[in-house]
Short mmCIF file of C-alpha atoms and ligand atoms in Angstrom, two decimals:
data_model
loop_
_atom_site.label_atom_id
_atom_site.label_comp_id
_atom_site.label_asym_id
_atom_site.label_seq_id
_atom_site.Cartn_x
_atom_site.Cartn_y
_atom_site.Cartn_z
CA MET A 20 0.00 0.00 0.00
CA PRO A 21 1.47 3.43 -0.91
CA ALA A 22 2.51 5.56 2.05
CA ARG A 23 -0.13 7.87 3.53
CA LEU A 24 0.71 11.47 4.22
CA VAL A 25 0.50 13.15 7.63
CA VAL A 26 0.76 16.95 7.44
CA VAL A 27 1.34 19.02 10.57
CA SER A 28 0.88 22.79 10.38
CA ASN A 29 -0.22 25.41 12.85
CA ARG A 30 -3.17 26.46 10.70
CA ILE A 31 -5.56 23.85 9.47
CA PRO A 32 -8.26 24.68 6.92
CA THR A 33 -11.65 24.41 8.56
CA GLY A 34 -14.60 23.71 6.30
CA GLY A 35 -15.34 25.04 2.80
CA ALA A 36 -13.09 25.00 -0.22
CA PRO A 37 -9.43 25.64 0.68
CA SER A 38 -8.08 29.02 -0.41
CA GLY A 39 -4.45 30.14 -0.62
CA GLY A 40 -1.77 28.33 -2.61
CA LEU A 41 -0.13 26.39 0.19
CA VAL A 42 -3.40 25.10 1.60
CA VAL A 43 -4.58 24.06 -1.87
CA ALA A 44 -1.30 22.23 -2.60
CA LEU A 45 -1.33 20.34 0.68
CA ASP A 46 -5.02 19.57 0.28
CA GLU A 47 -4.29 18.11 -3.17
CA ALA A 48 -1.36 16.04 -1.89
CA LEU A 49 -3.54 14.68 0.92
CA ARG A 50 -6.37 13.84 -1.46
CA GLU A 51 -3.93 11.98 -3.69
CA LYS A 52 -2.16 10.02 -0.97
CA GLY A 53 -4.85 9.90 1.71
CA GLY A 54 -3.87 10.58 5.29
CA ILE A 55 -4.26 13.11 8.06
CA TRP A 56 -3.87 16.87 8.43
CA ILE A 57 -3.06 17.89 11.99
CA GLY A 58 -3.22 21.51 13.14
CA ALA A 59 -4.12 23.74 16.07
CA HIS A 60 -7.80 23.48 17.00
CA PRO A 61 -9.45 26.77 16.00
CA GLU A 62 -10.76 27.25 19.55
CA THR A 63 -8.78 27.26 22.76
CA GLY A 64 -9.95 25.02 25.56
CA PRO A 65 -8.81 22.69 28.30
CA GLU A 66 -6.02 20.28 27.37
CA GLU A 67 -7.27 17.06 25.84
CA GLU A 68 -5.59 13.70 25.77
CA ALA A 69 -6.37 12.81 22.18
CA LEU A 70 -6.49 14.86 19.00
CA THR A 71 -9.97 16.18 18.18
CA ASP A 72 -11.68 15.02 15.01
CA LEU A 73 -12.42 18.05 12.81
CA GLY A 74 -14.14 16.05 10.07
CA GLY A 75 -13.01 15.59 6.50
CA ASP A 76 -13.83 13.47 3.47
CA ALA A 77 -10.82 12.31 1.45
CA TYR A 78 -8.56 12.59 4.49
CA ARG A 79 -8.95 13.14 8.24
CA ARG A 80 -8.45 16.49 9.90
CA LEU A 81 -7.39 16.43 13.53
CA GLY A 82 -6.89 19.34 15.91
CA PHE A 83 -4.65 19.73 18.95
CA ARG A 84 -6.27 21.91 21.55
CA LEU A 85 -4.34 24.76 23.16
CA SER A 86 -5.36 26.18 26.51
CA GLU A 87 -5.54 29.99 26.79
CA ALA A 88 -2.19 29.90 28.63
CA ASP A 89 -0.61 27.80 25.86
CA ARG A 90 -1.87 30.21 23.23
CA GLU A 91 -0.21 33.04 25.15
CA ASN A 92 3.03 31.26 25.99
CA TYR A 93 3.52 28.81 23.13
CA TYR A 94 1.90 30.49 20.10
CA LEU A 95 2.11 34.23 20.81
CA GLY A 96 5.05 33.59 23.15
CA PHE A 97 7.87 31.27 22.07
CA ALA A 98 6.78 30.90 18.43
CA ASN A 99 5.97 34.53 17.68
CA SER A 100 7.90 36.51 20.28
CA VAL A 101 11.12 34.44 20.20
CA LEU A 102 11.51 32.31 17.06
CA TRP A 103 9.84 34.74 14.63
CA PRO A 104 11.83 37.86 15.62
CA LEU A 105 15.14 36.00 15.90
CA SER A 106 14.67 34.51 12.41
CA HIS A 107 13.96 37.98 11.01
CA HIS A 108 17.02 39.66 12.57
CA ARG A 109 14.99 41.35 15.30
CA THR A 110 16.64 39.89 18.37
CA ASP A 111 15.87 43.24 20.04
CA LEU A 112 12.21 42.16 20.06
CA VAL A 113 12.84 38.71 21.58
CA ASP A 114 11.00 38.19 24.85
CA THR A 115 13.01 35.85 27.10
CA ASN A 116 10.08 34.91 29.34
CA ARG A 117 10.84 31.43 30.83
CA ALA A 118 7.20 30.40 30.64
CA PHE A 119 7.44 30.62 26.83
CA THR A 120 10.30 28.10 26.64
CA GLU A 121 8.52 25.67 28.92
CA ALA A 122 5.22 25.91 27.00
CA TYR A 123 6.94 25.39 23.62
CA ALA A 124 8.65 22.20 24.83
CA ARG A 125 5.47 20.92 26.49
CA VAL A 126 3.12 21.58 23.56
CA ASN A 127 5.48 19.82 21.14
CA ARG A 128 5.91 16.88 23.54
CA ARG A 129 2.17 16.52 24.00
CA LEU A 130 1.50 16.78 20.29
CA ALA A 131 4.07 14.03 19.63
CA GLN A 132 2.29 11.79 22.14
CA GLN A 133 -1.06 12.48 20.52
CA MET A 134 0.36 11.83 17.06
CA ALA A 135 1.99 8.55 18.09
CA GLU A 136 -1.54 7.24 18.71
CA VAL A 137 -2.75 7.89 15.15
CA ILE A 138 0.18 7.36 12.80
CA ALA A 139 0.94 4.10 11.04
CA PRO A 140 4.48 2.82 10.51
CA ASP A 141 4.66 3.71 6.79
CA ASP A 142 3.16 7.21 6.97
CA LEU A 143 5.24 10.04 5.53
CA ILE A 144 5.14 12.87 8.07
CA TRP A 145 5.52 16.46 6.83
CA VAL A 146 5.90 19.11 9.51
CA HIS A 147 5.55 22.80 8.64
CA ASP A 148 7.30 25.73 10.21
CA TYR A 149 8.81 27.13 13.32
CA HIS A 150 5.98 26.23 15.67
CA PHE A 151 7.22 22.62 15.61
CA PHE A 152 11.03 22.54 15.46
CA PRO A 153 11.33 19.90 18.25
CA LEU A 154 8.50 17.66 17.01
CA ALA A 155 10.67 15.04 15.26
CA GLN A 156 12.91 14.72 18.31
CA GLU A 157 9.86 14.18 20.50
CA LEU A 158 8.43 11.63 18.06
CA ARG A 159 11.77 9.76 17.95
CA LYS A 160 11.74 9.57 21.77
CA LEU A 161 8.48 7.70 21.43
CA GLY A 162 10.05 5.24 19.01
CA VAL A 163 8.58 6.72 15.83
CA THR A 164 10.88 5.69 12.98
CA ASN A 165 8.79 7.08 10.10
CA ARG A 166 10.33 9.35 7.54
CA ILE A 167 9.76 12.86 8.86
CA GLY A 168 10.27 15.97 6.73
CA PHE A 169 10.29 19.58 7.87
CA PHE A 170 9.76 22.70 5.81
CA LEU A 171 10.71 26.09 7.21
CA HIS A 172 8.71 28.91 5.63
CA ILE A 173 10.71 31.72 7.22
CA PRO A 174 14.43 32.58 6.90
CA PHE A 175 16.88 30.17 8.51
CA PRO A 176 18.37 32.15 11.42
CA ASN A 177 21.97 33.32 11.62
CA ILE A 178 24.18 31.55 14.13
CA THR A 179 24.64 34.80 16.05
CA ASP A 180 20.87 35.35 16.30
CA LEU A 181 20.39 31.79 17.56
CA ALA A 182 22.49 32.74 20.57
CA VAL A 183 19.44 34.48 22.08
CA LEU A 184 17.74 31.10 22.55
CA PRO A 185 17.75 29.81 26.12
CA ASP A 186 19.67 26.69 24.99
CA PRO A 187 21.27 27.43 21.59
CA PRO A 188 22.91 23.99 21.01
CA ALA A 189 19.49 22.32 21.36
CA PHE A 190 18.41 23.93 18.09
CA ALA A 191 20.72 21.72 15.98
CA GLY A 192 19.38 18.66 17.83
CA TRP A 193 15.79 19.64 16.99
CA LEU A 194 16.56 19.68 13.26
CA ALA A 195 18.84 16.66 13.26
CA HIS A 196 15.97 14.26 14.00
CA TYR A 197 14.19 14.98 10.73
CA ASP A 198 15.13 13.03 7.60
CA LEU A 199 14.74 16.01 5.31
CA VAL A 200 14.87 19.70 6.19
CA GLY A 201 13.51 21.88 3.37
CA LEU A 202 14.40 25.57 3.29
CA GLN A 203 13.30 28.37 0.97
CA THR A 204 16.62 29.40 -0.61
CA ARG A 205 20.21 28.35 -1.24
CA ALA A 206 21.27 31.09 1.18
CA ASP A 207 19.11 29.46 3.89
CA VAL A 208 20.77 26.10 3.22
CA ALA A 209 24.20 27.73 3.56
CA ARG A 210 23.20 29.22 6.94
CA CYS A 211 21.84 25.90 8.16
CA LEU A 212 25.00 24.04 7.16
CA GLU A 213 27.07 26.73 8.85
CA MET A 214 25.16 26.10 12.06
CA PHE A 215 25.84 22.37 11.82
CA ARG A 216 29.51 23.11 11.10
CA ALA A 217 29.65 24.77 14.50
CA THR A 218 27.97 21.77 16.16
CA PRO A 219 30.46 19.20 17.52
CA GLN A 220 28.17 16.13 17.15
CA ALA A 221 27.43 16.90 13.47
CA GLU A 222 29.48 15.30 10.72
CA HIS A 223 29.17 16.76 7.20
CA LEU A 224 28.57 14.17 4.53
CA ARG A 225 28.58 15.01 0.85
CA GLY A 226 25.88 17.17 -0.81
CA GLY A 227 24.42 18.93 2.22
CA THR A 228 23.67 15.85 4.31
CA ILE A 229 24.50 15.85 8.00
CA LYS A 230 25.20 12.81 10.16
CA PHE A 231 24.17 13.40 13.75
CA GLY A 232 24.77 10.38 15.96
CA ALA A 233 23.26 7.40 14.12
CA HIS A 234 20.95 9.56 12.04
CA GLU A 235 21.29 11.39 8.73
CA VAL A 236 19.40 14.53 7.75
CA ALA A 237 19.42 16.07 4.27
CA ILE A 238 19.27 19.88 4.04
CA ARG A 239 17.89 21.12 0.71
CA SER A 240 16.25 24.22 -0.75
CA PHE A 241 12.70 23.97 -2.12
CA PRO A 242 11.63 27.50 -3.09
CA ILE A 243 7.90 27.71 -2.54
CA GLY A 244 5.54 29.24 -5.09
CA ILE A 245 1.87 29.84 -5.77
CA SER A 246 -0.88 28.02 -7.58
CA VAL A 247 -0.11 29.84 -10.82
CA GLU A 248 -3.09 28.97 -12.97
CA ALA A 249 -5.62 29.56 -10.22
CA PHE A 250 -4.15 32.93 -9.34
CA THR A 251 -3.87 34.09 -12.94
CA GLN A 252 -7.50 33.19 -13.46
CA ALA A 253 -8.63 34.94 -10.30
CA ALA A 254 -6.79 38.09 -11.42
CA GLN A 255 -8.65 38.16 -14.71
CA GLY A 256 -11.90 38.75 -12.87
CA GLY A 257 -11.46 42.50 -13.47
CA ALA A 258 -10.98 45.55 -11.28
CA PRO A 259 -12.71 45.11 -7.92
CA ALA A 260 -15.35 47.40 -6.54
CA LEU A 261 -12.73 48.90 -4.26
CA MET A 262 -11.11 50.65 -7.22
CA GLN A 263 -14.16 51.94 -8.97
CA ASP A 264 -14.00 55.52 -7.90
CA GLY A 265 -11.58 58.01 -6.59
CA CYS A 266 -8.30 56.21 -6.97
CA GLY A 267 -6.91 58.18 -9.88
CA ASP A 268 -5.70 56.54 -13.06
CA ALA A 269 -2.79 54.55 -11.78
CA TYR A 270 -1.58 53.04 -8.57
CA VAL A 271 1.34 51.24 -7.03
CA ILE A 272 0.36 48.40 -4.71
CA GLY A 273 1.57 46.68 -1.56
CA VAL A 274 -0.14 43.64 0.01
CA ASP A 275 1.25 42.32 3.27
CA ARG A 276 0.19 40.82 6.54
CA LEU A 277 0.88 43.69 8.93
CA ASP A 278 4.22 42.50 10.24
CA TYR A 279 7.41 44.37 11.15
CA SER A 280 9.42 42.04 8.87
CA LYS A 281 7.59 43.33 5.78
CA GLY A 282 9.24 46.76 5.86
CA LEU A 283 6.09 48.89 5.74
CA PRO A 284 7.33 52.03 7.52
CA ASN A 285 10.36 52.21 5.21
CA ARG A 286 8.02 51.66 2.23
CA PHE A 287 5.82 54.60 3.25
CA ARG A 288 8.91 56.76 3.84
CA ALA A 289 10.29 55.75 0.43
CA TYR A 290 6.96 56.70 -1.15
CA GLU A 291 7.19 60.06 0.59
CA ARG A 292 10.71 60.45 -0.86
CA TYR A 293 9.30 59.61 -4.29
CA LEU A 294 6.71 62.36 -3.90
CA GLU A 295 9.39 64.81 -2.74
CA ARG A 296 11.80 64.05 -5.54
CA PHE A 297 9.53 63.40 -8.50
CA GLY A 298 6.58 65.57 -7.49
CA PRO A 299 3.08 64.61 -6.35
CA ASP A 300 0.81 63.49 -9.18
CA PRO A 301 -2.88 63.19 -8.27
CA ARG A 302 -3.27 60.53 -10.94
CA ILE A 303 -1.09 58.12 -8.94
CA SER A 304 -1.54 56.61 -5.46
CA LEU A 305 0.03 53.96 -3.30
CA VAL A 306 -2.60 51.37 -2.31
CA GLN A 307 -1.47 49.40 0.73
CA ILE A 308 -3.48 46.41 1.95
CA ALA A 309 -2.25 45.26 5.33
CA PRO A 310 -4.65 43.03 7.28
CA PRO A 311 -4.03 42.83 11.02
CA SER A 312 -1.86 40.02 12.32
CA ARG A 313 -0.84 38.70 15.79
CA GLU A 314 -2.38 41.65 17.56
CA GLY A 315 -1.76 39.92 20.89
CA VAL A 316 1.93 40.81 20.51
CA LYS A 317 2.99 44.34 21.49
CA ALA A 318 5.42 44.84 18.57
CA TYR A 319 2.53 44.28 16.13
CA ARG A 320 0.28 46.82 17.84
CA GLU A 321 3.10 49.35 17.83
CA ILE A 322 3.86 49.03 14.14
CA THR A 323 0.17 49.55 13.31
CA HIS A 324 0.25 52.89 15.12
CA GLU A 325 3.51 53.83 13.42
CA LEU A 326 2.04 53.17 9.98
CA GLU A 327 -1.15 55.08 10.68
CA HIS A 328 1.02 57.95 11.82
CA ILE A 329 3.26 57.97 8.71
CA ALA A 330 0.32 57.58 6.28
CA GLY A 331 -1.44 60.49 8.05
CA GLN A 332 1.70 62.64 7.83
CA VAL A 333 2.31 61.95 4.12
CA ASN A 334 -1.34 62.43 3.21
CA GLY A 335 -1.49 65.63 5.25
CA ARG A 336 1.63 66.94 3.56
CA PHE A 337 0.94 66.03 -0.08
CA GLY A 338 -2.77 65.20 -0.32
CA GLU A 339 -5.55 67.21 -1.93
CA VAL A 340 -9.19 67.40 -0.96
CA HIS A 341 -9.96 64.87 -3.71
CA TRP A 342 -6.76 62.79 -3.47
CA ALA A 343 -4.79 60.88 -0.83
CA PRO A 344 -1.34 59.72 -1.97
CA ILE A 345 -1.38 56.71 0.40
CA ARG A 346 -4.49 54.55 0.74
CA PHE A 347 -3.93 52.32 3.71
CA LEU A 348 -6.43 49.49 4.23
CA HIS A 349 -5.87 47.86 7.60
CA ARG A 350 -8.29 44.98 7.04
CA PRO A 351 -8.39 41.75 5.05
CA VAL A 352 -9.62 41.97 1.46
CA PRO A 353 -11.20 38.92 -0.30
CA ARG A 354 -8.70 36.89 -2.31
CA ASP A 355 -10.26 37.57 -5.73
CA GLU A 356 -10.18 41.30 -5.03
CA VAL A 357 -6.52 41.10 -4.05
CA ALA A 358 -5.81 39.30 -7.34
CA GLY A 359 -7.76 41.91 -9.35
CA LEU A 360 -6.04 44.77 -7.54
CA LEU A 361 -2.62 43.27 -8.22
CA ARG A 362 -3.43 42.98 -11.91
CA GLY A 363 -4.46 46.62 -12.17
CA ALA A 364 -1.36 48.01 -10.42
CA ARG A 365 1.40 49.63 -12.48
CA ALA A 366 3.98 48.47 -9.95
CA CYS A 367 4.13 46.35 -6.82
CA LEU A 368 6.29 47.22 -3.83
CA VAL A 369 7.78 44.37 -1.80
CA THR A 370 10.16 45.99 0.66
CA ALA A 371 10.58 43.26 3.28
CA LEU A 372 13.56 43.61 5.61
CA ALA A 373 13.69 39.82 5.91
CA ASP A 374 11.32 37.30 4.32
CA GLY A 375 11.45 33.54 3.75
CA MET A 376 10.11 33.80 0.18
CA ASN A 377 7.30 36.40 -0.21
CA LEU A 378 4.42 35.01 -2.19
CA VAL A 379 2.96 38.42 -3.01
CA ALA A 380 5.93 38.99 -5.34
CA LYS A 381 4.97 35.85 -7.27
CA GLU A 382 1.24 36.62 -7.14
CA TYR A 383 1.83 40.08 -8.60
CA VAL A 384 3.74 38.66 -11.56
CA ALA A 385 1.18 35.90 -12.15
CA ALA A 386 -1.63 38.48 -12.09
CA GLN A 387 -0.17 40.66 -14.87
CA ALA A 388 -1.52 40.97 -18.39
CA PRO A 389 1.41 39.66 -20.51
CA GLU A 390 0.88 42.25 -23.23
CA ASP A 391 1.01 45.22 -20.81
CA PRO A 392 2.56 44.08 -17.53
CA GLY A 393 3.41 46.14 -14.47
CA VAL A 394 6.78 46.13 -12.74
CA LEU A 395 7.79 44.28 -9.57
CA ILE A 396 10.01 46.21 -7.16
CA LEU A 397 11.53 43.58 -4.90
CA SER A 398 13.62 43.74 -1.75
CA ARG A 399 16.96 41.93 -1.97
CA PHE A 400 16.15 40.55 1.49
CA ALA A 401 13.13 38.55 0.33
CA GLY A 402 13.83 34.91 -0.55
CA ALA A 403 12.07 35.54 -3.88
CA ALA A 404 14.96 37.80 -4.94
CA GLU A 405 17.36 34.85 -5.12
CA ASP A 406 15.78 33.69 -8.39
CA MET A 407 13.62 36.64 -9.53
CA THR A 408 16.64 38.66 -10.52
CA GLU A 409 14.82 40.52 -13.31
CA ALA A 410 12.55 42.33 -10.89
CA LEU A 411 13.81 45.78 -9.90
CA LEU A 412 15.85 44.66 -6.91
CA VAL A 413 16.25 47.23 -4.14
CA ASN A 414 17.75 47.73 -0.72
CA PRO A 415 14.58 48.51 1.28
CA HIS A 416 16.56 50.51 3.85
CA ASP A 417 17.56 53.01 1.16
CA CYS A 418 14.60 55.38 0.63
CA ASP A 419 16.26 57.05 -2.35
CA GLU A 420 16.91 53.77 -4.12
CA VAL A 421 13.29 52.69 -3.62
CA ALA A 422 11.99 56.12 -4.72
CA GLU A 423 14.09 55.89 -7.89
CA ALA A 424 12.81 52.37 -8.55
CA ILE A 425 9.20 53.59 -8.27
CA HIS A 426 9.94 56.34 -10.78
CA ARG A 427 11.73 53.91 -13.08
CA ALA A 428 8.86 51.41 -12.89
CA LEU A 429 6.26 54.05 -13.71
CA THR A 430 8.23 55.32 -16.70
CA MET A 431 9.61 52.01 -18.00
CA PRO A 432 9.20 51.34 -21.73
CA LEU A 433 6.78 48.55 -22.66
CA SER A 434 9.50 46.35 -24.23
CA GLU A 435 11.53 46.35 -21.00
CA ARG A 436 8.43 45.69 -18.88
CA ARG A 437 7.58 42.71 -21.08
CA ALA A 438 11.11 41.27 -20.94
CA ARG A 439 11.28 41.60 -17.16
CA TYR A 440 7.80 40.16 -16.75
CA ARG A 441 8.69 37.11 -18.90
CA ALA A 442 11.87 36.39 -16.93
CA CYS A 443 10.03 36.70 -13.59
CA MET A 444 7.10 34.63 -14.85
CA ASP A 445 9.51 31.82 -15.81
CA VAL A 446 10.55 31.65 -12.15
CA VAL A 447 6.92 31.78 -10.96
CA GLU A 448 6.00 28.90 -13.28
CA ALA A 449 9.04 26.84 -12.33
CA THR A 450 8.12 27.01 -8.64
CA ASP A 451 4.37 26.26 -8.86
CA VAL A 452 3.25 25.15 -5.42
CA GLY A 453 1.84 21.81 -6.66
CA ASP A 454 5.23 20.85 -8.10
CA TRP A 455 6.89 22.16 -4.97
CA ALA A 456 4.89 19.77 -2.78
CA ARG A 457 5.56 16.84 -5.12
CA ARG A 458 9.29 17.56 -5.20
CA PHE A 459 9.49 17.70 -1.42
CA LEU A 460 7.49 14.52 -0.88
CA ASP A 461 9.40 12.56 -3.56
CA ARG A 462 12.68 13.57 -1.93
CA LEU A 463 11.35 12.66 1.52
CA ALA A 464 10.16 9.25 0.32
CA ALA A 465 13.65 8.63 -1.11
CA CYS A 466 15.40 9.28 2.22
CA PRO A 467 17.09 6.19 3.65
CA PRO A 468 15.02 4.48 6.33
CA THR A 469 15.29 6.30 9.61
CA LEU A 470 17.25 4.62 12.37
CA SER A 471 16.78 1.28 10.57
CA VAL A 472 14.06 -0.55 12.47
CA ALA A 473 15.95 -3.79 12.94
CA GLY A 474 18.86 -4.20 15.31
CA LYS A 475 20.79 -2.23 17.82
CA PRO A 476 21.43 1.20 16.40
CA VAL A 477 17.77 2.08 16.78
CA ASP A 478 17.57 1.24 20.43
CA VAL A 479 20.92 2.78 21.22
CA ALA A 480 19.90 5.98 19.47
CA LEU A 481 16.47 6.04 21.08
CA ARG A 482 17.88 5.41 24.54
CA ALA A 483 20.28 8.28 24.01
CA LEU A 484 17.23 10.47 23.41
CA GLY A 485 15.77 9.39 26.73
CA GLY A 486 12.59 7.87 25.33
CA ASP A 487 10.97 4.69 26.57
CA SER A 488 11.27 3.29 23.09
CA SER A 489 10.18 -0.32 23.26
CA GLN A 490 6.92 0.31 25.09
CA ASN A 491 5.91 3.17 22.89
CA ARG A 492 6.87 1.45 19.70
CA ALA A 493 4.93 -1.61 20.72
CA ARG A 494 1.91 0.54 21.40
CA ALA A 495 2.26 2.16 18.00
CA GLY A 496 2.30 -1.28 16.38
CA TYR A 497 5.84 -1.26 15.04
CA PRO A 498 6.78 -4.77 13.90
CA ASP A 499 10.17 -4.97 15.58
CA ALA A 500 9.08 -3.55 18.91
CA VAL A 501 9.38 -5.75 21.97
CA PRO A 502 5.88 -6.41 23.23
CA THR A 503 5.35 -5.50 26.85
CA GLU A 504 2.48 -6.23 29.18
CA GLU A 505 1.13 -2.77 28.68
CA ALA A 506 1.20 -3.04 24.90
C1 GDG B 12 5.22 33.02 5.32
C2 GDG B 12 6.64 33.60 5.16
C3 GDG B 12 6.65 32.77 2.80
C4 GDG B 12 -2.21 39.29 2.33
N1 GDG B 12 -3.18 40.16 2.63
C5 GDG B 12 -4.33 39.62 2.23
C6 GDG B 12 -4.05 38.37 1.69
N2 GDG B 12 -2.73 38.18 1.77
C7 GDG B 12 -2.05 36.98 1.28
C8 GDG B 12 -1.12 37.27 0.14
C9 GDG B 12 -0.19 36.07 0.20
C10 GDG B 12 -0.15 35.76 1.70
O1 GDG B 12 -1.25 36.42 2.29
C11 GDG B 12 1.11 36.29 2.35
O2 GDG B 12 2.18 35.45 1.96
P1 GDG B 12 3.69 35.93 2.10
O3 GDG B 12 4.53 34.92 1.48
O4 GDG B 12 3.82 37.26 1.46
O5 GDG B 12 3.98 36.12 3.65
P2 GDG B 12 3.70 35.37 5.10
O6 GDG B 12 2.27 35.42 5.46
O7 GDG B 12 4.61 36.05 6.05
O8 GDG B 12 4.16 33.86 4.86
C12 GDG B 12 6.88 33.98 3.70
C13 GDG B 12 5.30 32.13 3.09
O9 GDG B 12 5.15 31.83 4.48
C14 GDG B 12 5.11 30.82 2.31
O10 GDG B 12 6.14 29.92 2.56
O11 GDG B 12 6.68 33.21 1.46
O12 GDG B 12 8.20 34.44 3.53
O13 GDG B 12 6.83 34.74 6.01
O14 GDG B 12 -0.75 34.95 -0.43
O15 GDG B 12 -1.84 37.40 -1.07
N3 GDG B 12 -4.99 37.55 1.18
C15 GDG B 12 -6.28 37.99 1.23
N4 GDG B 12 -6.62 39.20 1.78
C16 GDG B 12 -5.70 40.04 2.26
O16 GDG B 12 -6.04 41.13 2.74
N5 GDG B 12 -7.24 37.21 0.75
#
């Protein structure tokens, strides 16, 4: 029987047709292979022993329930106030609250225990993102020998930034228990290998594979993309109602979750510089969509106020009664409208200060009309810039450079716009999210068996991890496990 797939991600789609490229790709992979999607239960509540059934047809959806305290300390805490800022070079924002560390370890341990009850020996397990770094290690402690892959959606941290963790060497151990670690870019792979180079237990094998004790983990880049056809189609739906009056003839667009990593204050300042240097033109506006995100974290509330302040200043300084240079929408906009807005924009500004990939860059390109495309202005610090080299690449910290890029984009001859669009679109097509998922899963399935189930190395390795391996493996139905009375 072909291997089933078990996906673990913080978010799990609940009901209705899945939207968003990643969710669609994982949904398709699960429909094809059958299996289970495990994610955080949409509602907090008292801790539960087993995973909660969230329904499903072609595959099962199971939720792990977080208490209110776990949501604070694990999700908003360690995941989003420690791991997120340190991976985006904002160690100044890291909150070293001890309760966060404890909750992160406990939630991952509990989830591993709950998973061990539902997985079968041949399942391929695919874990997503920084909420679950230690999950493979916890599963191995329980005797789980399945192939386990991990994909990190955000930048791989620098060694120096990792030093803010309460136990920095533990980080290498978390990753080493996966069979395959997928990262967004070649630069991320280089940083990950550098971290292992500084780890005494890690031995470098050829081609980016690390031997850590008895176990081998492959580190590879799998640049993520979008569902190209679906997005292109959605964009052809025409200009959304939002644009029907009062926006002038042309606009530059930004679409970002409101996050300090996305470089929104510097974008607004750069737009102000553009207005200063090239003169305000009431036929052109900057449309910025920035739905709220993680409002339980102070840094996110602060950046919202900062943006409202800058937009107010710029509009007060350059606006007219009938025209605001910056239109700032601090609310989510339906997906089809986002696609239509991207299509209509003469240029798109992606000015992230650090970003794993940045899907908006790819969505903008996919949304363009090939015969008259707009221009992508892309931060060199977004993962997308590694391959989309024909976008107008900018240093987002340099307001003048960004202002000049806006001017250049708005005055670029059609032939150059078309050539740049084609080169960027080639990258977008080559990284379609469906292919991305297939590539990852094929590579995971080809990994050598983990801690080979027969013989000593398994037990030696598992004992070293401190797990009660034989009992747990027996309970999970592994063929080589020693049956015990409890089993
Ligand atoms: C993480 C990494 C990596 C935004 N506003 C609205 C809306 N969006 C959609 C965009 C896009 C998605 O949200 C944002 O994706 P990004 O890739 O830009 O950024 P993160 O959310 O930070 O994602 C990132 C990604 O994971 C995938 O691996 O690329 O680097 O940080 O699809 O269009 N969608 C709708 N309304 C909005 O108002 N419907």
